[in-house]
């Protein structure tokens, strides 16, 4: 019996050593979805190295792997066990919000927020939103509504800057630090607090001096649907784009976010330098351009940040 136990322990040690010496793979699971030139190199790393896990996380965040390394990045930045493992994370993705314990095993928890921070646990939604989980010394620093309350219309969908509903925007804002809260939301050029009907925030007037969809002219057909799934996340009517214009806070964002709507909805010649009303906007449905159908936070969060970069 003693000999058998000794052999079992010895075999376990050898297997552990073998795993420790195993060559790191580019993805934690499955084969890479990208060319080698797009992958973060794992050459020379062992499977158990922190550098290996960071590279695998980065490759997942670059959309080159199907899943992240789940044994990398704790919920709490300091590695402690959170006091609220069963508390909900209000991601806005599902009818029932996942608990903190469930969220840590969802791929989207390892999505990074800021482009260029791939492979950094501190920039994952898992750790950025750990204030929901009772992590020590972690507090929420940014809110969609200035007074920290919930938006009055959480299910309202925004189809131009973020392709998200207001619950999703509320979750996104909660992931920003105090410093980022002063910069990144403004980069959108959209008054999301007003759009989502936050308490105490006035709705802007219809005659927005910063943005008019048709340069002061009325749209040709308010009920014309110029985009719908699967080419767009939300169905878009000319009247909806016309209304959204009043929430845009600068002319640059106006030009960027409403270009498709202008092409489909405005009278020809109303926008200098832009050929408009070429889609037959009297009836039917147009599909202007190609808008990706974002599925889940793992993709939509990246899309939101990409949209911010494009606007700037």
PDB file of C-alpha atoms in Angstrom:
ATOM      1  CA  UNK A   1       0.000   0.000   0.000  1.00  0.00           C
ATOM      2  CA  UNK A   2       2.843   2.375   0.897  1.00  0.00           C
ATOM      3  CA  UNK A   3       4.612   1.668  -2.392  1.00  0.00           C
ATOM      4  CA  UNK A   4       1.403   2.240  -4.359  1.00  0.00           C
ATOM      5  CA  UNK A   5       0.782   5.561  -2.617  1.00  0.00           C
ATOM      6  CA  UNK A   6       4.378   6.625  -3.269  1.00  0.00           C
ATOM      7  CA  UNK A   7       4.026   5.818  -6.967  1.00  0.00           C
ATOM      8  CA  UNK A   8       0.759   7.761  -7.168  1.00  0.00           C
ATOM      9  CA  UNK A   9       2.298  10.859  -5.570  1.00  0.00           C
ATOM     10  CA  UNK A  10       5.376  10.596  -7.770  1.00  0.00           C
ATOM     11  CA  UNK A  11       3.222  10.336 -10.895  1.00  0.00           C
ATOM     12  CA  UNK A  12       1.208  13.392  -9.841  1.00  0.00           C
ATOM     13  CA  UNK A  13       4.388  15.402  -9.359  1.00  0.00           C
ATOM     14  CA  UNK A  14       5.693  14.347 -12.753  1.00  0.00           C
ATOM     15  CA  UNK A  15       2.409  15.252 -14.450  1.00  0.00           C
ATOM     16  CA  UNK A  16       2.382  18.650 -12.749  1.00  0.00           C
ATOM     17  CA  UNK A  17       5.945  19.268 -13.843  1.00  0.00           C
ATOM     18  CA  UNK A  18       5.030  18.236 -17.371  1.00  0.00           C
ATOM     19  CA  UNK A  19       2.149  20.709 -17.453  1.00  0.00           C
ATOM     20  CA  UNK A  20       4.367  23.446 -16.043  1.00  0.00           C
ATOM     21  CA  UNK A  21       6.886  22.875 -18.823  1.00  0.00           C
ATOM     22  CA  UNK A  22       4.243  22.700 -21.559  1.00  0.00           C
ATOM     23  CA  UNK A  23       4.601  25.286 -24.305  1.00  0.00           C
ATOM     24  CA  UNK A  24       2.142  28.159 -24.094  1.00  0.00           C
ATOM     25  CA  UNK A  25      -0.512  28.195 -26.807  1.00  0.00           C
ATOM     26  CA  UNK A  26      -1.830  31.383 -28.413  1.00  0.00           C
ATOM     27  CA  UNK A  27      -5.369  30.668 -27.210  1.00  0.00           C
ATOM     28  CA  UNK A  28      -6.502  29.283 -23.874  1.00  0.00           C
ATOM     29  CA  UNK A  29      -8.887  27.025 -25.783  1.00  0.00           C
ATOM     30  CA  UNK A  30      -9.301  26.173 -29.437  1.00  0.00           C
ATOM     31  CA  UNK A  31      -7.325  27.252 -32.448  1.00  0.00           C
ATOM     32  CA  UNK A  32      -6.522  30.904 -33.255  1.00  0.00           C
ATOM     33  CA  UNK A  33      -9.027  32.735 -35.435  1.00  0.00           C
ATOM     34  CA  UNK A  34      -6.436  35.205 -36.743  1.00  0.00           C
ATOM     35  CA  UNK A  35      -3.235  35.074 -38.731  1.00  0.00           C
ATOM     36  CA  UNK A  36      -0.021  34.711 -36.748  1.00  0.00           C
ATOM     37  CA  UNK A  37       0.876  38.322 -37.554  1.00  0.00           C
ATOM     38  CA  UNK A  38      -2.164  39.514 -35.569  1.00  0.00           C
ATOM     39  CA  UNK A  39      -1.472  37.410 -32.484  1.00  0.00           C
ATOM     40  CA  UNK A  40       0.479  38.408 -29.404  1.00  0.00           C
ATOM     41  CA  UNK A  41       3.511  36.124 -29.427  1.00  0.00           C
ATOM     42  CA  UNK A  42       3.733  33.366 -26.819  1.00  0.00           C
ATOM     43  CA  UNK A  43       7.121  32.107 -27.936  1.00  0.00           C
ATOM     44  CA  UNK A  44       9.278  30.953 -25.042  1.00  0.00           C
ATOM     45  CA  UNK A  45       6.431  31.020 -22.496  1.00  0.00           C
ATOM     46  CA  UNK A  46       5.357  27.994 -20.465  1.00  0.00           C
ATOM     47  CA  UNK A  47       1.636  27.288 -20.135  1.00  0.00           C
ATOM     48  CA  UNK A  48       1.642  28.316 -16.465  1.00  0.00           C
ATOM     49  CA  UNK A  49       3.579  31.571 -16.929  1.00  0.00           C
ATOM     50  CA  UNK A  50       1.774  34.808 -16.145  1.00  0.00           C
ATOM     51  CA  UNK A  51       3.122  36.154 -19.439  1.00  0.00           C
ATOM     52  CA  UNK A  52       1.401  33.263 -21.219  1.00  0.00           C
ATOM     53  CA  UNK A  53      -1.953  34.012 -19.578  1.00  0.00           C
ATOM     54  CA  UNK A  54      -1.633  37.710 -20.368  1.00  0.00           C
ATOM     55  CA  UNK A  55      -0.908  36.933 -24.028  1.00  0.00           C
ATOM     56  CA  UNK A  56      -3.864  34.528 -24.209  1.00  0.00           C
ATOM     57  CA  UNK A  57      -6.106  37.186 -22.688  1.00  0.00           C
ATOM     58  CA  UNK A  58      -4.857  39.761 -25.190  1.00  0.00           C
ATOM     59  CA  UNK A  59      -5.460  37.403 -28.108  1.00  0.00           C
ATOM     60  CA  UNK A  60      -9.017  36.818 -26.914  1.00  0.00           C
ATOM     61  CA  UNK A  61      -9.568  40.562 -26.588  1.00  0.00           C
ATOM     62  CA  UNK A  62      -8.228  41.036 -30.112  1.00  0.00           C
ATOM     63  CA  UNK A  63     -11.012  38.649 -31.229  1.00  0.00           C
ATOM     64  CA  UNK A  64      -8.451  36.030 -32.211  1.00  0.00           C
ATOM     65  CA  UNK A  65      -9.595  33.369 -29.706  1.00  0.00           C
ATOM     66  CA  UNK A  66     -12.973  31.913 -28.805  1.00  0.00           C
ATOM     67  CA  UNK A  67     -12.451  32.227 -25.069  1.00  0.00           C
ATOM     68  CA  UNK A  68     -10.171  33.783 -22.434  1.00  0.00           C
ATOM     69  CA  UNK A  69      -8.004  32.034 -19.828  1.00  0.00           C
ATOM     70  CA  UNK A  70     -10.506  31.730 -16.982  1.00  0.00           C
ATOM     71  CA  UNK A  71      -7.749  30.977 -14.486  1.00  0.00           C
ATOM     72  CA  UNK A  72      -6.329  34.459 -15.066  1.00  0.00           C
ATOM     73  CA  UNK A  73      -7.703  37.708 -13.551  1.00  0.00           C
ATOM     74  CA  UNK A  74      -9.476  37.561 -10.213  1.00  0.00           C
ATOM     75  CA  UNK A  75     -12.713  39.434  -9.556  1.00  0.00           C
ATOM     76  CA  UNK A  76     -11.105  41.743  -6.991  1.00  0.00           C
ATOM     77  CA  UNK A  77      -7.958  43.532  -8.176  1.00  0.00           C
ATOM     78  CA  UNK A  78      -6.106  42.629  -4.971  1.00  0.00           C
ATOM     79  CA  UNK A  79      -6.959  38.938  -5.329  1.00  0.00           C
ATOM     80  CA  UNK A  80      -9.210  38.746  -2.279  1.00  0.00           C
ATOM     81  CA  UNK A  81     -12.517  36.886  -2.348  1.00  0.00           C
ATOM     82  CA  UNK A  82     -15.397  39.352  -2.843  1.00  0.00           C
ATOM     83  CA  UNK A  83     -18.078  39.529  -0.174  1.00  0.00           C
ATOM     84  CA  UNK A  84     -20.876  39.667  -2.749  1.00  0.00           C
ATOM     85  CA  UNK A  85     -20.289  36.654  -4.991  1.00  0.00           C
ATOM     86  CA  UNK A  86     -24.047  36.184  -5.295  1.00  0.00           C
ATOM     87  CA  UNK A  87     -24.782  39.853  -5.978  1.00  0.00           C
ATOM     88  CA  UNK A  88     -26.026  40.693  -9.501  1.00  0.00           C
ATOM     89  CA  UNK A  89     -23.970  42.387 -12.216  1.00  0.00           C
ATOM     90  CA  UNK A  90     -26.375  44.642 -14.201  1.00  0.00           C
ATOM     91  CA  UNK A  91     -24.880  44.054 -17.652  1.00  0.00           C
ATOM     92  CA  UNK A  92     -28.184  44.677 -19.417  1.00  0.00           C
ATOM     93  CA  UNK A  93     -27.630  41.706 -21.721  1.00  0.00           C
ATOM     94  CA  UNK A  94     -30.133  39.242 -20.331  1.00  0.00           C
ATOM     95  CA  UNK A  95     -33.563  39.231 -18.683  1.00  0.00           C
ATOM     96  CA  UNK A  96     -31.862  38.061 -15.482  1.00  0.00           C
ATOM     97  CA  UNK A  97     -28.552  39.639 -14.564  1.00  0.00           C
ATOM     98  CA  UNK A  98     -25.701  37.219 -13.800  1.00  0.00           C
ATOM     99  CA  UNK A  99     -24.254  37.054 -10.315  1.00  0.00           C
ATOM    100  CA  UNK A 100     -20.644  38.031  -9.752  1.00  0.00           C
ATOM    101  CA  UNK A 101     -19.761  34.357  -9.509  1.00  0.00           C
ATOM    102  CA  UNK A 102     -21.503  33.618 -12.813  1.00  0.00           C
ATOM    103  CA  UNK A 103     -20.086  36.666 -14.557  1.00  0.00           C
ATOM    104  CA  UNK A 104     -16.478  35.651 -13.900  1.00  0.00           C
ATOM    105  CA  UNK A 105     -17.019  32.543 -16.042  1.00  0.00           C
ATOM    106  CA  UNK A 106     -18.579  34.422 -18.962  1.00  0.00           C
ATOM    107  CA  UNK A 107     -16.227  35.338 -21.830  1.00  0.00           C
ATOM    108  CA  UNK A 108     -17.421  38.946 -21.910  1.00  0.00           C
ATOM    109  CA  UNK A 109     -16.138  39.506 -18.363  1.00  0.00           C
ATOM    110  CA  UNK A 110     -12.616  39.513 -19.808  1.00  0.00           C
ATOM    111  CA  UNK A 111     -13.347  42.166 -22.442  1.00  0.00           C
ATOM    112  CA  UNK A 112     -11.067  45.176 -22.147  1.00  0.00           C
ATOM    113  CA  UNK A 113     -12.522  48.665 -22.142  1.00  0.00           C
ATOM    114  CA  UNK A 114      -9.696  50.869 -23.399  1.00  0.00           C
ATOM    115  CA  UNK A 115      -8.040  50.062 -26.754  1.00  0.00           C
ATOM    116  CA  UNK A 116      -4.349  49.314 -26.258  1.00  0.00           C
ATOM    117  CA  UNK A 117      -4.844  47.705 -22.843  1.00  0.00           C
ATOM    118  CA  UNK A 118      -5.186  44.146 -24.137  1.00  0.00           C
ATOM    119  CA  UNK A 119      -3.849  41.543 -21.705  1.00  0.00           C
ATOM    120  CA  UNK A 120      -4.263  43.785 -18.655  1.00  0.00           C
ATOM    121  CA  UNK A 121      -6.575  42.360 -15.980  1.00  0.00           C
ATOM    122  CA  UNK A 122      -7.161  45.804 -14.490  1.00  0.00           C
ATOM    123  CA  UNK A 123      -8.842  46.930 -17.717  1.00  0.00           C
ATOM    124  CA  UNK A 124     -11.275  44.003 -17.965  1.00  0.00           C
ATOM    125  CA  UNK A 125     -14.953  44.513 -17.211  1.00  0.00           C
ATOM    126  CA  UNK A 126     -14.486  41.834 -14.534  1.00  0.00           C
ATOM    127  CA  UNK A 127     -12.279  44.088 -12.424  1.00  0.00           C
ATOM    128  CA  UNK A 128     -13.606  47.450 -13.588  1.00  0.00           C
ATOM    129  CA  UNK A 129     -17.079  46.529 -12.336  1.00  0.00           C
ATOM    130  CA  UNK A 130     -15.934  44.649  -9.235  1.00  0.00           C
ATOM    131  CA  UNK A 131     -17.591  47.352  -7.115  1.00  0.00           C
ATOM    132  CA  UNK A 132     -20.834  45.430  -7.711  1.00  0.00           C
ATOM    133  CA  UNK A 133     -19.288  42.415  -5.968  1.00  0.00           C
ATOM    134  CA  UNK A 134     -18.195  43.903  -2.664  1.00  0.00           C
ATOM    135  CA  UNK A 135     -14.473  44.062  -3.356  1.00  0.00           C
ATOM    136  CA  UNK A 136     -12.572  45.950  -0.646  1.00  0.00           C
ATOM    137  CA  UNK A 137     -11.681  49.585  -1.327  1.00  0.00           C
ATOM    138  CA  UNK A 138     -13.457  49.565  -4.703  1.00  0.00           C
ATOM    139  CA  UNK A 139     -16.197  52.127  -5.343  1.00  0.00           C
ATOM    140  CA  UNK A 140     -18.194  53.059  -8.423  1.00  0.00           C
ATOM    141  CA  UNK A 141     -16.818  56.345  -9.756  1.00  0.00           C
ATOM    142  CA  UNK A 142     -18.927  57.121 -12.825  1.00  0.00           C
ATOM    143  CA  UNK A 143     -22.666  57.132 -13.511  1.00  0.00           C
ATOM    144  CA  UNK A 144     -24.851  57.560 -16.579  1.00  0.00           C
ATOM    145  CA  UNK A 145     -27.189  59.802 -14.584  1.00  0.00           C
ATOM    146  CA  UNK A 146     -25.355  62.683 -12.867  1.00  0.00           C
ATOM    147  CA  UNK A 147     -27.052  62.076  -9.506  1.00  0.00           C
ATOM    148  CA  UNK A 148     -26.293  58.344  -9.554  1.00  0.00           C
ATOM    149  CA  UNK A 149     -29.913  57.309 -10.042  1.00  0.00           C
ATOM    150  CA  UNK A 150     -31.190  54.841 -12.628  1.00  0.00           C
ATOM    151  CA  UNK A 151     -32.302  56.122 -16.048  1.00  0.00           C
ATOM    152  CA  UNK A 152     -36.003  56.718 -16.510  1.00  0.00           C
ATOM    153  CA  UNK A 153     -36.107  54.736 -19.762  1.00  0.00           C
ATOM    154  CA  UNK A 154     -33.644  51.828 -19.332  1.00  0.00           C
ATOM    155  CA  UNK A 155     -34.906  49.902 -22.367  1.00  0.00           C
ATOM    156  CA  UNK A 156     -34.621  52.760 -24.843  1.00  0.00           C
ATOM    157  CA  UNK A 157     -32.335  51.687 -27.676  1.00  0.00           C
ATOM    158  CA  UNK A 158     -29.707  54.007 -29.138  1.00  0.00           C
ATOM    159  CA  UNK A 159     -28.876  52.991 -32.707  1.00  0.00           C
ATOM    160  CA  UNK A 160     -26.323  55.580 -33.811  1.00  0.00           C
ATOM    161  CA  UNK A 161     -23.350  55.919 -31.442  1.00  0.00           C
ATOM    162  CA  UNK A 162     -23.281  52.701 -29.397  1.00  0.00           C
ATOM    163  CA  UNK A 163     -25.964  50.250 -30.578  1.00  0.00           C
ATOM    164  CA  UNK A 164     -26.934  49.758 -26.945  1.00  0.00           C
ATOM    165  CA  UNK A 165     -29.976  50.293 -24.779  1.00  0.00           C
ATOM    166  CA  UNK A 166     -29.834  52.567 -21.753  1.00  0.00           C
ATOM    167  CA  UNK A 167     -29.273  49.660 -19.358  1.00  0.00           C
ATOM    168  CA  UNK A 168     -26.171  48.772 -21.336  1.00  0.00           C
ATOM    169  CA  UNK A 169     -25.040  52.397 -21.276  1.00  0.00           C
ATOM    170  CA  UNK A 170     -25.571  52.510 -17.518  1.00  0.00           C
ATOM    171  CA  UNK A 171     -23.320  49.468 -17.119  1.00  0.00           C
ATOM    172  CA  UNK A 172     -20.705  50.944 -19.450  1.00  0.00           C
ATOM    173  CA  UNK A 173     -20.546  54.218 -17.518  1.00  0.00           C
ATOM    174  CA  UNK A 174     -20.188  52.283 -14.259  1.00  0.00           C
ATOM    175  CA  UNK A 175     -16.927  50.808 -15.575  1.00  0.00           C
ATOM    176  CA  UNK A 176     -15.227  54.188 -16.040  1.00  0.00           C
ATOM    177  CA  UNK A 177     -12.889  55.678 -13.461  1.00  0.00           C
ATOM    178  CA  UNK A 178     -13.518  59.210 -12.225  1.00  0.00           C
ATOM    179  CA  UNK A 179     -10.931  60.641 -14.622  1.00  0.00           C
ATOM    180  CA  UNK A 180     -12.285  58.670 -17.582  1.00  0.00           C
ATOM    181  CA  UNK A 181     -15.787  59.791 -16.679  1.00  0.00           C
ATOM    182  CA  UNK A 182     -14.771  63.350 -17.544  1.00  0.00           C
ATOM    183  CA  UNK A 183     -13.349  62.389 -20.935  1.00  0.00           C
ATOM    184  CA  UNK A 184     -14.733  59.282 -22.588  1.00  0.00           C
ATOM    185  CA  UNK A 185     -18.503  59.937 -22.358  1.00  0.00           C
ATOM    186  CA  UNK A 186     -18.002  63.374 -23.916  1.00  0.00           C
ATOM    187  CA  UNK A 187     -16.121  61.802 -26.810  1.00  0.00           C
ATOM    188  CA  UNK A 188     -19.365  60.319 -28.055  1.00  0.00           C
ATOM    189  CA  UNK A 189     -20.785  63.772 -28.600  1.00  0.00           C
ATOM    190  CA  UNK A 190     -24.171  62.591 -27.319  1.00  0.00           C
ATOM    191  CA  UNK A 191     -26.132  63.669 -24.248  1.00  0.00           C
ATOM    192  CA  UNK A 192     -26.921  60.137 -23.081  1.00  0.00           C
ATOM    193  CA  UNK A 193     -28.265  61.320 -19.727  1.00  0.00           C
ATOM    194  CA  UNK A 194     -31.018  63.243 -21.506  1.00  0.00           C
ATOM    195  CA  UNK A 195     -31.599  60.482 -24.065  1.00  0.00           C
ATOM    196  CA  UNK A 196     -32.096  57.910 -21.298  1.00  0.00           C
ATOM    197  CA  UNK A 197     -34.406  60.243 -19.339  1.00  0.00           C
ATOM    198  CA  UNK A 198     -32.238  60.634 -16.250  1.00  0.00           C
ATOM    199  CA  UNK A 199     -33.992  62.394 -13.356  1.00  0.00           C
ATOM    200  CA  UNK A 200     -33.400  66.132 -13.318  1.00  0.00           C
ATOM    201  CA  UNK A 201     -31.886  66.204 -16.822  1.00  0.00           C
ATOM    202  CA  UNK A 202     -33.855  68.333 -19.271  1.00  0.00           C
ATOM    203  CA  UNK A 203     -34.583  67.117 -22.778  1.00  0.00           C
ATOM    204  CA  UNK A 204     -32.821  69.295 -25.368  1.00  0.00           C
ATOM    205  CA  UNK A 205     -34.925  71.452 -27.710  1.00  0.00           C
ATOM    206  CA  UNK A 206     -35.740  70.093 -31.160  1.00  0.00           C
ATOM    207  CA  UNK A 207     -33.929  72.969 -32.894  1.00  0.00           C
ATOM    208  CA  UNK A 208     -30.449  71.894 -31.852  1.00  0.00           C
ATOM    209  CA  UNK A 209     -27.888  74.428 -33.156  1.00  0.00           C
ATOM    210  CA  UNK A 210     -25.190  71.730 -33.136  1.00  0.00           C
ATOM    211  CA  UNK A 211     -27.045  69.177 -35.230  1.00  0.00           C
ATOM    212  CA  UNK A 212     -29.830  69.079 -37.776  1.00  0.00           C
ATOM    213  CA  UNK A 213     -30.249  65.917 -39.799  1.00  0.00           C
ATOM    214  CA  UNK A 214     -31.240  67.722 -43.004  1.00  0.00           C
ATOM    215  CA  UNK A 215     -29.633  71.101 -42.432  1.00  0.00           C
ATOM    216  CA  UNK A 216     -32.880  72.666 -41.271  1.00  0.00           C
ATOM    217  CA  UNK A 217     -35.086  70.858 -43.794  1.00  0.00           C
ATOM    218  CA  UNK A 218     -37.633  68.182 -42.961  1.00  0.00           C
ATOM    219  CA  UNK A 219     -36.938  64.553 -43.815  1.00  0.00           C
ATOM    220  CA  UNK A 220     -38.629  63.291 -46.987  1.00  0.00           C
ATOM    221  CA  UNK A 221     -40.566  60.480 -45.306  1.00  0.00           C
ATOM    222  CA  UNK A 222     -40.509  60.269 -41.481  1.00  0.00           C
ATOM    223  CA  UNK A 223     -41.768  56.667 -41.483  1.00  0.00           C
ATOM    224  CA  UNK A 224     -39.178  55.388 -43.944  1.00  0.00           C
ATOM    225  CA  UNK A 225     -37.139  52.517 -42.444  1.00  0.00           C
ATOM    226  CA  UNK A 226     -33.627  52.995 -43.746  1.00  0.00           C
ATOM    227  CA  UNK A 227     -31.956  50.197 -41.745  1.00  0.00           C
ATOM    228  CA  UNK A 228     -33.097  47.111 -39.886  1.00  0.00           C
ATOM    229  CA  UNK A 229     -31.667  43.815 -38.587  1.00  0.00           C
ATOM    230  CA  UNK A 230     -29.608  41.900 -39.536  1.00  0.00           C
ATOM    231  CA  UNK A 231     -27.725  44.851 -41.055  1.00  0.00           C
ATOM    232  CA  UNK A 232     -28.405  46.997 -37.986  1.00  0.00           C
ATOM    233  CA  UNK A 233     -28.917  46.204 -34.321  1.00  0.00           C
ATOM    234  CA  UNK A 234     -32.068  48.314 -34.070  1.00  0.00           C
ATOM    235  CA  UNK A 235     -34.607  49.270 -36.716  1.00  0.00           C
ATOM    236  CA  UNK A 236     -34.035  52.865 -37.793  1.00  0.00           C
ATOM    237  CA  UNK A 237     -36.641  55.254 -39.147  1.00  0.00           C
ATOM    238  CA  UNK A 238     -35.961  58.706 -40.524  1.00  0.00           C
ATOM    239  CA  UNK A 239     -38.138  60.197 -37.787  1.00  0.00           C
ATOM    240  CA  UNK A 240     -36.041  58.468 -35.118  1.00  0.00           C
ATOM    241  CA  UNK A 241     -32.817  59.819 -36.589  1.00  0.00           C
ATOM    242  CA  UNK A 242     -34.399  63.258 -36.769  1.00  0.00           C
ATOM    243  CA  UNK A 243     -35.304  63.058 -33.076  1.00  0.00           C
ATOM    244  CA  UNK A 244     -31.888  61.697 -32.076  1.00  0.00           C
ATOM    245  CA  UNK A 245     -30.209  64.737 -33.649  1.00  0.00           C
ATOM    246  CA  UNK A 246     -31.315  66.917 -30.741  1.00  0.00           C
ATOM    247  CA  UNK A 247     -29.240  64.812 -28.316  1.00  0.00           C
ATOM    248  CA  UNK A 248     -26.001  65.263 -30.300  1.00  0.00           C
ATOM    249  CA  UNK A 249     -23.728  67.854 -28.740  1.00  0.00           C
ATOM    250  CA  UNK A 250     -21.290  68.810 -31.503  1.00  0.00           C
ATOM    251  CA  UNK A 251     -21.290  69.153 -35.281  1.00  0.00           C
ATOM    252  CA  UNK A 252     -18.497  66.624 -35.808  1.00  0.00           C
ATOM    253  CA  UNK A 253     -20.491  63.864 -34.126  1.00  0.00           C
ATOM    254  CA  UNK A 254     -23.550  65.000 -36.051  1.00  0.00           C
ATOM    255  CA  UNK A 255     -21.774  64.494 -39.372  1.00  0.00           C
ATOM    256  CA  UNK A 256     -20.341  61.124 -38.330  1.00  0.00           C
ATOM    257  CA  UNK A 257     -23.337  59.544 -36.632  1.00  0.00           C
ATOM    258  CA  UNK A 258     -26.080  60.697 -38.994  1.00  0.00           C
ATOM    259  CA  UNK A 259     -24.406  60.310 -42.373  1.00  0.00           C
ATOM    260  CA  UNK A 260     -26.354  57.171 -43.279  1.00  0.00           C
ATOM    261  CA  UNK A 261     -29.623  58.758 -42.212  1.00  0.00           C
ATOM    262  CA  UNK A 262     -28.903  61.862 -44.264  1.00  0.00           C
ATOM    263  CA  UNK A 263     -28.267  59.832 -47.393  1.00  0.00           C
ATOM    264  CA  UNK A 264     -31.564  58.000 -47.032  1.00  0.00           C
ATOM    265  CA  UNK A 265     -33.838  60.594 -45.471  1.00  0.00           C
ATOM    266  CA  UNK A 266     -32.958  64.127 -46.557  1.00  0.00           C
ATOM    267  CA  UNK A 267     -34.093  66.067 -49.638  1.00  0.00           C
ATOM    268  CA  UNK A 268     -31.503  65.986 -52.390  1.00  0.00           C
ATOM    269  CA  UNK A 269     -29.128  68.928 -52.143  1.00  0.00           C
ATOM    270  CA  UNK A 270     -29.951  69.754 -48.527  1.00  0.00           C
ATOM    271  CA  UNK A 271     -26.506  68.712 -47.272  1.00  0.00           C
ATOM    272  CA  UNK A 272     -23.598  70.350 -49.142  1.00  0.00           C
ATOM    273  CA  UNK A 273     -21.174  67.795 -50.553  1.00  0.00           C
ATOM    274  CA  UNK A 274     -23.438  64.819 -49.799  1.00  0.00           C
ATOM    275  CA  UNK A 275     -25.674  63.161 -52.375  1.00  0.00           C
ATOM    276  CA  UNK A 276     -28.902  62.527 -50.490  1.00  0.00           C
ATOM    277  CA  UNK A 277     -32.258  60.841 -51.019  1.00  0.00           C
ATOM    278  CA  UNK A 278     -30.778  58.288 -53.409  1.00  0.00           C
ATOM    279  CA  UNK A 279     -32.453  55.288 -51.769  1.00  0.00           C
ATOM    280  CA  UNK A 280     -36.008  55.923 -52.936  1.00  0.00           C
ATOM    281  CA  UNK A 281     -37.141  57.121 -49.539  1.00  0.00           C
ATOM    282  CA  UNK A 282     -40.818  57.303 -50.395  1.00  0.00           C
ATOM    283  CA  UNK A 283     -41.557  53.768 -49.222  1.00  0.00           C
ATOM    284  CA  UNK A 284     -40.031  50.421 -48.388  1.00  0.00           C
ATOM    285  CA  UNK A 285     -36.813  49.611 -46.562  1.00  0.00           C
ATOM    286  CA  UNK A 286     -33.262  50.642 -47.379  1.00  0.00           C
ATOM    287  CA  UNK A 287     -30.093  49.097 -46.042  1.00  0.00           C
ATOM    288  CA  UNK A 288     -27.547  51.845 -45.921  1.00  0.00           C
ATOM    289  CA  UNK A 289     -24.011  50.600 -45.429  1.00  0.00           C
ATOM    290  CA  UNK A 290     -23.337  47.651 -43.179  1.00  0.00           C
ATOM    291  CA  UNK A 291     -23.697  47.774 -39.410  1.00  0.00           C
ATOM    292  CA  UNK A 292     -22.384  44.745 -37.546  1.00  0.00           C
ATOM    293  CA  UNK A 293     -24.842  42.796 -35.448  1.00  0.00           C
ATOM    294  CA  UNK A 294     -23.151  42.912 -32.077  1.00  0.00           C
ATOM    295  CA  UNK A 295     -23.862  39.880 -29.937  1.00  0.00           C
ATOM    296  CA  UNK A 296     -23.063  40.195 -26.259  1.00  0.00           C
ATOM    297  CA  UNK A 297     -20.942  42.613 -24.317  1.00  0.00           C
ATOM    298  CA  UNK A 298     -17.703  40.987 -25.474  1.00  0.00           C
ATOM    299  CA  UNK A 299     -18.198  42.528 -28.891  1.00  0.00           C
ATOM    300  CA  UNK A 300     -20.468  45.476 -28.214  1.00  0.00           C
ATOM    301  CA  UNK A 301     -18.149  47.069 -25.664  1.00  0.00           C
ATOM    302  CA  UNK A 302     -15.327  47.038 -28.192  1.00  0.00           C
ATOM    303  CA  UNK A 303     -17.668  48.490 -30.784  1.00  0.00           C
ATOM    304  CA  UNK A 304     -18.611  51.302 -28.432  1.00  0.00           C
ATOM    305  CA  UNK A 305     -14.972  52.249 -27.905  1.00  0.00           C
ATOM    306  CA  UNK A 306     -14.274  51.956 -31.630  1.00  0.00           C
ATOM    307  CA  UNK A 307     -17.181  54.299 -32.291  1.00  0.00           C
ATOM    308  CA  UNK A 308     -15.650  56.786 -29.876  1.00  0.00           C
ATOM    309  CA  UNK A 309     -12.347  56.626 -31.740  1.00  0.00           C
ATOM    310  CA  UNK A 310     -14.088  57.106 -35.100  1.00  0.00           C
ATOM    311  CA  UNK A 311     -15.961  60.168 -33.862  1.00  0.00           C
ATOM    312  CA  UNK A 312     -12.688  61.705 -32.757  1.00  0.00           C
TER     313      UNK A 312
END
